[in-house]
Coordinates of C-alpha atoms in Angstrom, one line a residue:
X1 CA -0.1 -24.4 -3.5
X2 CA -1.8 -26.7 -0.9
X3 CA -0.4 -27.6 2.5
X4 CA -0.8 -30.8 4.4
X5 CA -2.4 -31.3 7.8
X6 CA -0.4 -34.4 8.6
X7 CA 2.0 -34.1 11.6
X8 CA 5.0 -35.4 9.7
X9 CA 4.6 -32.6 7.2
X10 CA 5.1 -29.8 9.7
X11 CA 8.2 -28.5 7.9
X12 CA 6.3 -28.3 4.6
X13 CA 3.5 -26.4 6.2
X14 CA 5.9 -24.0 7.9
X15 CA 7.6 -23.2 4.6
X16 CA 4.3 -22.8 2.9
X17 CA 2.9 -20.3 5.5
X18 CA 6.2 -18.4 5.5
X19 CA 6.2 -18.2 1.7
X20 CA 2.7 -16.8 1.8
X21 CA 3.7 -14.1 4.3
X22 CA 6.9 -13.2 2.4
X23 CA 5.3 -12.9 -1.0
X24 CA 1.7 -11.8 -0.2
X25 CA 2.2 -9.8 3.0
X26 CA 0.5 -8.0 4.7
X27 CA -1.7 -11.1 4.8
X28 CA -4.2 -12.4 7.4
X29 CA -4.4 -15.9 8.8
X30 CA -7.8 -16.3 7.0
X31 CA -6.3 -15.4 3.7
X32 CA -3.4 -17.9 4.2
X33 CA -6.0 -20.6 5.0
X34 CA -7.9 -19.8 1.8
X35 CA -4.7 -19.9 -0.3
X36 CA -3.2 -23.1 1.2
X37 CA -6.3 -25.0 2.4
X38 CA -4.6 -25.7 5.8
X39 CA -6.8 -25.8 8.9
X40 CA -7.1 -22.8 11.1
X41 CA -5.3 -24.6 13.9
X42 CA -2.4 -25.6 11.7
X43 CA -1.9 -22.0 10.5
X44 CA -2.1 -20.7 14.1
X45 CA 0.6 -23.2 15.2
X46 CA 2.9 -22.3 12.3
X47 CA 2.4 -18.5 12.8
X48 CA 3.1 -18.9 16.5
X49 CA 6.4 -20.6 15.7
X50 CA 7.4 -17.9 13.2
X51 CA 6.4 -15.1 15.7
X52 CA 8.5 -16.8 18.5
X53 CA 11.7 -16.2 16.5
X54 CA 10.4 -12.8 15.3
X55 CA 10.7 -13.8 11.7
X56 CA 7.3 -12.4 11.1
X57 CA 5.4 -9.7 12.9
X58 CA 1.8 -8.6 13.2
X59 CA 1.0 -5.2 11.7
X60 CA -2.3 -3.4 11.5
X61 CA -5.8 -4.8 11.4
X62 CA -8.0 -5.7 8.4
X63 CA -11.8 -5.4 8.7
X64 CA -13.6 -8.7 8.1
X65 CA -15.7 -9.0 5.0
X66 CA -18.6 -10.4 7.0
X67 CA -19.6 -10.1 10.6
X68 CA -16.5 -11.8 11.9
X69 CA -13.7 -10.3 14.0
X70 CA -11.1 -8.0 12.3
X71 CA -7.9 -9.9 11.3
X72 CA -4.4 -9.0 12.3
X73 CA -2.1 -8.8 9.3
X74 CA 1.2 -10.6 9.1
X75 CA 4.4 -9.4 7.4
X76 CA 8.1 -10.5 7.2
X77 CA 10.2 -8.8 9.9
X78 CA 13.1 -7.6 7.7
X79 CA 15.3 -7.1 10.8
X80 CA 14.8 -10.6 12.3
X81 CA 18.2 -11.5 10.8
X82 CA 20.5 -10.4 8.0
X83 CA 21.9 -11.9 4.8
X84 CA 25.2 -11.7 3.1
X85 CA 26.0 -11.7 -0.6
X86 CA 29.2 -12.7 -2.3
X87 CA 29.7 -12.3 -6.0
X88 CA 32.8 -13.3 -7.9
X89 CA 33.2 -12.4 -11.6
X90 CA 36.7 -13.4 -12.7
X91 CA 39.0 -11.1 -10.7
X92 CA 36.2 -8.9 -9.3
X93 CA 34.9 -9.6 -5.7
X94 CA 31.8 -7.9 -4.4
X95 CA 30.2 -8.4 -1.0
X96 CA 27.0 -7.0 0.5
X97 CA 25.1 -6.9 3.8
X98 CA 21.3 -6.9 3.5
X99 CA 18.1 -7.0 5.5
X100 CA 16.0 -10.1 4.9
X101 CA 13.8 -8.3 2.4
X102 CA 16.7 -7.6 0.0
X103 CA 17.3 -4.0 1.2
X104 CA 20.9 -3.1 1.1
X105 CA 22.8 -1.9 4.2
X106 CA 26.3 -1.7 2.8
X107 CA 28.5 -3.2 0.1
X108 CA 32.2 -3.4 -0.7
X109 CA 33.9 -4.1 -4.0
X110 CA 37.5 -5.0 -4.7
X111 CA 39.8 -6.4 -7.4
X112 CA 41.6 -9.7 -6.6
X113 CA 45.3 -9.4 -7.2
X114 CA 47.6 -12.3 -8.1
X115 CA 48.7 -12.8 -4.5
X116 CA 45.3 -12.6 -2.9
X117 CA 43.6 -15.6 -1.3
X118 CA 39.9 -15.5 -2.1
X119 CA 38.7 -17.0 1.2
X120 CA 40.8 -14.6 3.3
X121 CA 39.8 -11.5 1.2
X122 CA 36.1 -12.5 1.3
X123 CA 36.2 -13.1 5.1
X124 CA 38.0 -9.8 5.7
X125 CA 35.3 -7.8 3.7
X126 CA 32.4 -9.7 5.4
X127 CA 34.0 -9.0 8.9
X128 CA 34.3 -5.3 7.9
X129 CA 30.7 -5.1 6.9
X130 CA 29.5 -6.7 10.1
X131 CA 31.8 -4.5 12.3
X132 CA 30.6 -1.3 10.6
X133 CA 27.0 -2.3 11.1
X134 CA 27.7 -3.4 14.8
X135 CA 26.5 -6.9 14.0
X136 CA 27.8 -10.4 14.8
X137 CA 27.8 -13.5 12.6
X138 CA 25.2 -15.0 14.9
X139 CA 22.6 -12.5 13.5
X140 CA 23.2 -13.7 9.9
X141 CA 20.6 -16.1 8.5
X142 CA 22.9 -17.2 5.6
X143 CA 25.1 -16.1 2.7
X144 CA 24.3 -16.1 -1.0
X145 CA 27.1 -17.0 -3.5
X146 CA 27.4 -16.6 -7.2
X147 CA 30.6 -17.3 -9.2
X148 CA 31.4 -16.6 -12.8
X149 CA 34.9 -17.6 -14.0
X150 CA 35.4 -17.3 -17.8
X151 CA 38.4 -19.7 -17.8
X152 CA 36.2 -22.6 -16.5
X153 CA 33.9 -24.6 -18.7
X154 CA 31.1 -27.2 -18.3
X155 CA 31.3 -29.5 -15.3
X156 CA 34.5 -27.8 -14.1
X157 CA 32.3 -24.8 -13.2
X158 CA 30.0 -26.9 -11.0
X159 CA 32.8 -28.8 -9.2
X160 CA 34.8 -25.6 -8.6
X161 CA 31.8 -23.6 -7.3
X162 CA 30.6 -26.4 -5.0
X163 CA 34.1 -26.7 -3.4
X164 CA 34.2 -22.9 -2.9
X165 CA 30.7 -22.9 -1.4
X166 CA 31.8 -25.5 1.2
X167 CA 35.0 -23.6 2.0
X168 CA 33.1 -20.3 2.4
X169 CA 30.5 -21.9 4.7
X170 CA 33.2 -23.3 7.0
X171 CA 35.2 -20.1 6.9
X172 CA 32.3 -17.7 7.6
X173 CA 30.4 -20.1 9.9
X174 CA 27.0 -19.6 8.1
X175 CA 25.0 -21.6 5.6
X176 CA 25.9 -20.7 2.0
X177 CA 23.4 -20.9 -0.9
X178 CA 24.9 -21.2 -4.4
X179 CA 23.2 -20.2 -7.6
X180 CA 23.9 -18.5 -10.9
X181 CA 23.4 -14.8 -11.0
X182 CA 20.3 -15.2 -13.2
X183 CA 18.7 -17.7 -10.8
X184 CA 19.5 -15.5 -7.8
X185 CA 17.8 -12.5 -9.5
X186 CA 14.8 -14.7 -10.4
X187 CA 14.6 -15.5 -6.6
X188 CA 14.5 -11.8 -5.8
X189 CA 11.8 -11.2 -8.4
X190 CA 9.6 -14.0 -7.0
X191 CA 9.9 -12.8 -3.4
X192 CA 10.1 -9.0 -3.6
X193 CA 10.1 -7.9 -7.2
X194 CA 8.1 -8.0 -10.4
X195 CA 7.1 -11.7 -10.2
X196 CA 5.5 -11.8 -6.7
X197 CA 2.2 -12.8 -8.2
X198 CA 3.5 -14.8 -11.2
X199 CA 3.7 -18.6 -11.6
X200 CA 6.0 -18.7 -14.6
X201 CA 8.6 -16.4 -16.1
X202 CA 12.0 -16.3 -17.6
X203 CA 14.6 -13.9 -16.1
X204 CA 17.4 -12.8 -18.6
X205 CA 20.6 -11.3 -17.2
X206 CA 23.0 -9.4 -19.4
X207 CA 26.5 -9.9 -17.9
X208 CA 29.9 -10.9 -19.3
X209 CA 27.8 -13.8 -20.6
X210 CA 24.0 -13.7 -21.2
X211 CA 22.4 -15.9 -18.5
X212 CA 18.8 -16.9 -18.0
X213 CA 16.7 -18.7 -15.3
X214 CA 13.4 -20.4 -16.1
X215 CA 10.7 -20.4 -13.4
X216 CA 7.7 -22.7 -13.7
X217 CA 5.1 -23.2 -10.9
X218 CA 7.3 -20.7 -8.9
X219 CA 10.3 -23.1 -9.0
X220 CA 13.6 -22.4 -10.6
X221 CA 14.5 -25.2 -13.0
X222 CA 17.9 -26.7 -12.2
X223 CA 19.8 -28.4 -14.9
X224 CA 22.0 -31.5 -15.0
X225 CA 25.0 -30.9 -12.7
X226 CA 23.6 -27.5 -11.7
X227 CA 24.2 -26.2 -15.2
X228 CA 21.4 -24.4 -16.9
X229 CA 20.4 -21.1 -18.4
X230 CA 23.3 -20.6 -20.8
X231 CA 21.1 -18.4 -23.1
X232 CA 24.2 -16.7 -24.5
X233 CA 25.2 -20.0 -26.3
X234 CA 22.1 -19.8 -28.5
X235 CA 22.9 -19.5 -32.2
X236 CA 21.3 -16.3 -33.5
X237 CA 22.9 -15.6 -36.9
X238 CA 23.7 -17.7 -40.0
X239 CA 27.1 -16.0 -40.4
X240 CA 30.2 -18.0 -39.3
X241 CA 33.2 -16.9 -37.4
X242 CA 36.3 -16.6 -39.7
X243 CA 38.6 -18.4 -37.2
X244 CA 36.3 -21.1 -35.8
X245 CA 33.7 -21.5 -38.6
X246 CA 31.0 -21.5 -35.8
X247 CA 27.7 -19.8 -36.1
X248 CA 27.2 -16.5 -34.3
X249 CA 26.1 -16.9 -30.7
X250 CA 24.1 -14.4 -28.6
X251 CA 27.1 -13.8 -26.4
X252 CA 29.1 -12.6 -29.5
X253 CA 26.6 -9.7 -29.9
X254 CA 24.6 -8.9 -26.7
X255 CA 26.9 -9.8 -23.8
X256 CA 28.9 -7.2 -21.8
X257 CA 32.0 -9.0 -23.0
X258 CA 31.0 -8.0 -26.5
X259 CA 30.4 -4.4 -25.4
X260 CA 33.8 -4.3 -23.6
X261 CA 35.5 -5.6 -26.7
X262 CA 33.8 -3.0 -28.8
X263 CA 35.1 -0.3 -26.4
X264 CA 38.6 -1.8 -26.6
X265 CA 38.5 -2.6 -22.9
X266 CA 38.0 -6.4 -22.7
X267 CA 39.3 -6.6 -19.1
X268 CA 37.6 -3.6 -17.6
X269 CA 35.4 -4.1 -14.5
X270 CA 31.7 -3.6 -14.5
X271 CA 32.2 -0.4 -12.4
X272 CA 34.6 1.0 -15.0
X273 CA 32.1 0.1 -17.7
X274 CA 29.3 2.0 -16.1
X275 CA 31.4 5.2 -16.1
X276 CA 31.6 5.1 -19.9
X277 CA 28.1 4.0 -20.8
X278 CA 26.6 7.4 -21.6
X279 CA 29.7 9.0 -23.1
X280 CA 31.1 6.6 -25.6
X281 CA 29.9 6.6 -29.3
X282 CA 30.5 2.8 -29.5
X283 CA 27.5 2.3 -27.2
X284 CA 25.0 3.2 -29.9
X285 CA 26.7 0.8 -32.3
X286 CA 26.6 -2.0 -29.7
X287 CA 22.9 -1.4 -29.2
X288 CA 22.3 -1.8 -32.9
X289 CA 24.4 -4.9 -33.0
X290 CA 22.8 -6.5 -29.9
X291 CA 19.1 -5.7 -30.8
X292 CA 18.3 -8.2 -33.5
X293 CA 20.1 -11.2 -31.8
X294 CA 18.2 -10.3 -28.6
X295 CA 14.9 -10.2 -30.5
X296 CA 15.7 -13.7 -31.8
X297 CA 16.5 -14.9 -28.3
X298 CA 13.2 -13.5 -26.9
X299 CA 11.3 -15.1 -29.8
X300 CA 13.0 -18.4 -29.0
X301 CA 12.1 -18.2 -25.3
X302 CA 8.5 -17.3 -26.1
X303 CA 8.1 -20.0 -28.7
X304 CA 9.6 -22.8 -26.5
X305 CA 8.1 -21.8 -23.1
X306 CA 5.5 -19.1 -23.4
X307 CA 5.8 -18.1 -19.8
X308 CA 3.7 -15.3 -18.4
X309 CA 6.5 -12.8 -19.1
X310 CA 10.2 -12.3 -19.6
X311 CA 12.1 -10.1 -17.1
X312 CA 15.2 -8.4 -18.4
X313 CA 18.0 -7.2 -16.1
X314 CA 21.8 -7.3 -16.0
X315 CA 25.0 -5.6 -14.9
X316 CA 24.0 -2.4 -16.6
X317 CA 22.3 0.8 -15.5
X318 CA 18.7 2.0 -16.0
X319 CA 19.8 4.3 -18.9
X320 CA 21.3 1.4 -21.0
X321 CA 18.4 -0.9 -20.1
X322 CA 15.9 1.7 -21.3
X323 CA 17.9 2.2 -24.6
X324 CA 18.1 -1.6 -25.2
X325 CA 14.4 -2.4 -24.6
X326 CA 13.4 0.4 -26.9
X327 CA 15.7 -1.1 -29.6
X328 CA 14.0 -4.5 -29.1
X329 CA 10.5 -3.3 -30.1
X330 CA 8.6 -4.3 -32.1
X331 CA 9.0 -7.9 -30.9
X332 CA 9.1 -10.7 -33.4
X333 CA 5.5 -12.2 -33.6
X334 CA 5.2 -15.4 -31.5
X335 CA 2.6 -17.5 -29.7
X336 CA 3.0 -15.2 -26.7
X337 CA 0.9 -12.6 -28.5
X338 CA -2.2 -14.8 -28.7
X339 CA -5.0 -14.8 -26.1
X340 CA -5.5 -12.6 -23.0
X341 CA -2.4 -11.3 -21.1
X342 CA -2.2 -10.1 -17.5
X343 CA 1.4 -9.1 -17.9
X344 CA 3.3 -7.4 -20.8
X345 CA 5.7 -9.7 -22.8
X346 CA 8.9 -8.0 -21.6
X347 CA 9.4 -6.4 -18.1
X348 CA 12.4 -4.2 -17.2
X349 CA 14.0 -4.7 -13.9
X350 CA 13.8 -1.6 -11.7
X351 CA 17.0 -0.4 -10.1
X352 CA 18.8 -2.8 -12.4
X353 CA 22.4 -1.8 -11.4
X354 CA 21.8 -3.4 -7.9
X355 CA 19.7 -6.4 -8.9
X356 CA 22.6 -8.9 -9.1
X357 CA 23.8 -8.4 -5.5
X358 CA 20.2 -8.1 -4.2
X359 CA 19.3 -11.4 -5.9
X360 CA 22.3 -13.2 -4.4
X361 CA 21.4 -11.8 -0.9
X362 CA 17.9 -13.2 -1.3
X363 CA 19.1 -16.8 -1.7
X364 CA 19.3 -17.8 2.0
X365 CA 15.6 -16.8 2.6
X366 CA 14.5 -18.3 -0.8
X367 CA 16.2 -21.6 0.2
X368 CA 14.0 -21.8 3.3
X369 CA 10.7 -21.7 1.4
X370 CA 10.8 -25.2 0.0
X371 CA 12.6 -28.5 0.3
X372 CA 13.7 -28.3 -3.3
X373 CA 15.3 -24.9 -2.7
X374 CA 17.2 -26.4 0.2
X375 CA 19.4 -28.2 -2.4
X376 CA 21.3 -25.0 -3.0
X377 CA 22.5 -24.7 0.6
X378 CA 25.6 -26.0 2.3
X379 CA 25.9 -25.9 6.1
X380 CA 29.2 -25.3 8.0
X381 CA 30.7 -28.4 9.5
X382 CA 31.1 -27.2 13.0
X383 CA 28.9 -24.2 13.9
X384 CA 25.8 -24.6 16.0
X385 CA 22.7 -23.2 14.1
X386 CA 20.8 -20.4 15.6
X387 CA 17.2 -20.8 16.8
X388 CA 16.0 -19.1 13.6
X389 CA 18.2 -21.3 11.3
X390 CA 17.0 -24.4 13.2
X391 CA 13.4 -23.5 12.6
X392 CA 13.5 -22.5 8.9
X393 CA 16.2 -24.9 7.6

């Protein structure tokens, strides 16, 4: 991506330089100039601003390829600020405290009872995390939020989540970035994961529903009314449901809701599910049931989009992800197999059990890297932004 040397485009250039340091670091000023085509002076100015709030730091020296002076390398300072993550899946509430690079400090998980007020419970858990870490809310860059409520459909989801985002921002006193779990995980993959050097990919997340996020030109595609990536709604079998006469959807076979139903535990939490994964004989049957619909879904993604790769993750553990990916091979032949490839067709997410919360925690930093990403943010009505927030947002 190219920058601009016009004065009015300072914010664009700052985000561009920061993005280079976050995704390519350690990186020299010379390399940033080569990648962005910004002038040396513009890069010097942008880096000085980032150094002034300690968001980036200089580390080590790289010898010059020619006769020039050795270059100081720039990296993200993960301790310049902290991020929060809030994830709500029906009656489950999970919160986490992270360094800027998606590294977990602490997390808390609870079940919301009938009498619980979500805002109060979330604030209590966040305050607890900050107190234990001896941090104040002024040291927090922002909070990521992802909400999945099975009783809401369509535009109801968008309206509900937007309202909750605003309420949380005002309650916590920090900017809140809202995305689907799949989009949040795609953000993490772009900044710190398997897609740091990729321009296009699709991230697929196996949760209670099967979600996806499409990334093109390193931008997450946002759908109408913020709704996109409902991969689980894809029809994957010609058989019809006895009650509804509808064709079989991917969610009916490959979602964790389908797995929980197979186990006879439709309401169990993700944590409870993980305890049963390697012990229950139903798991093998679910894998057989899920494999062919997932192969069809992968073929559909490749045929329509043909991105550089598909990254598979979810609310599962490494054991189940390994078992599932082995069941998916061989893949159905598609246009993705033609020509030279730099990346394999399907990539497994490392440390998959933690990817959802890590992804959500990445959203505040990801929002700062482009004006388009800023659309996911809501700022508290009253609180004065910190010097760092003022600079990057």
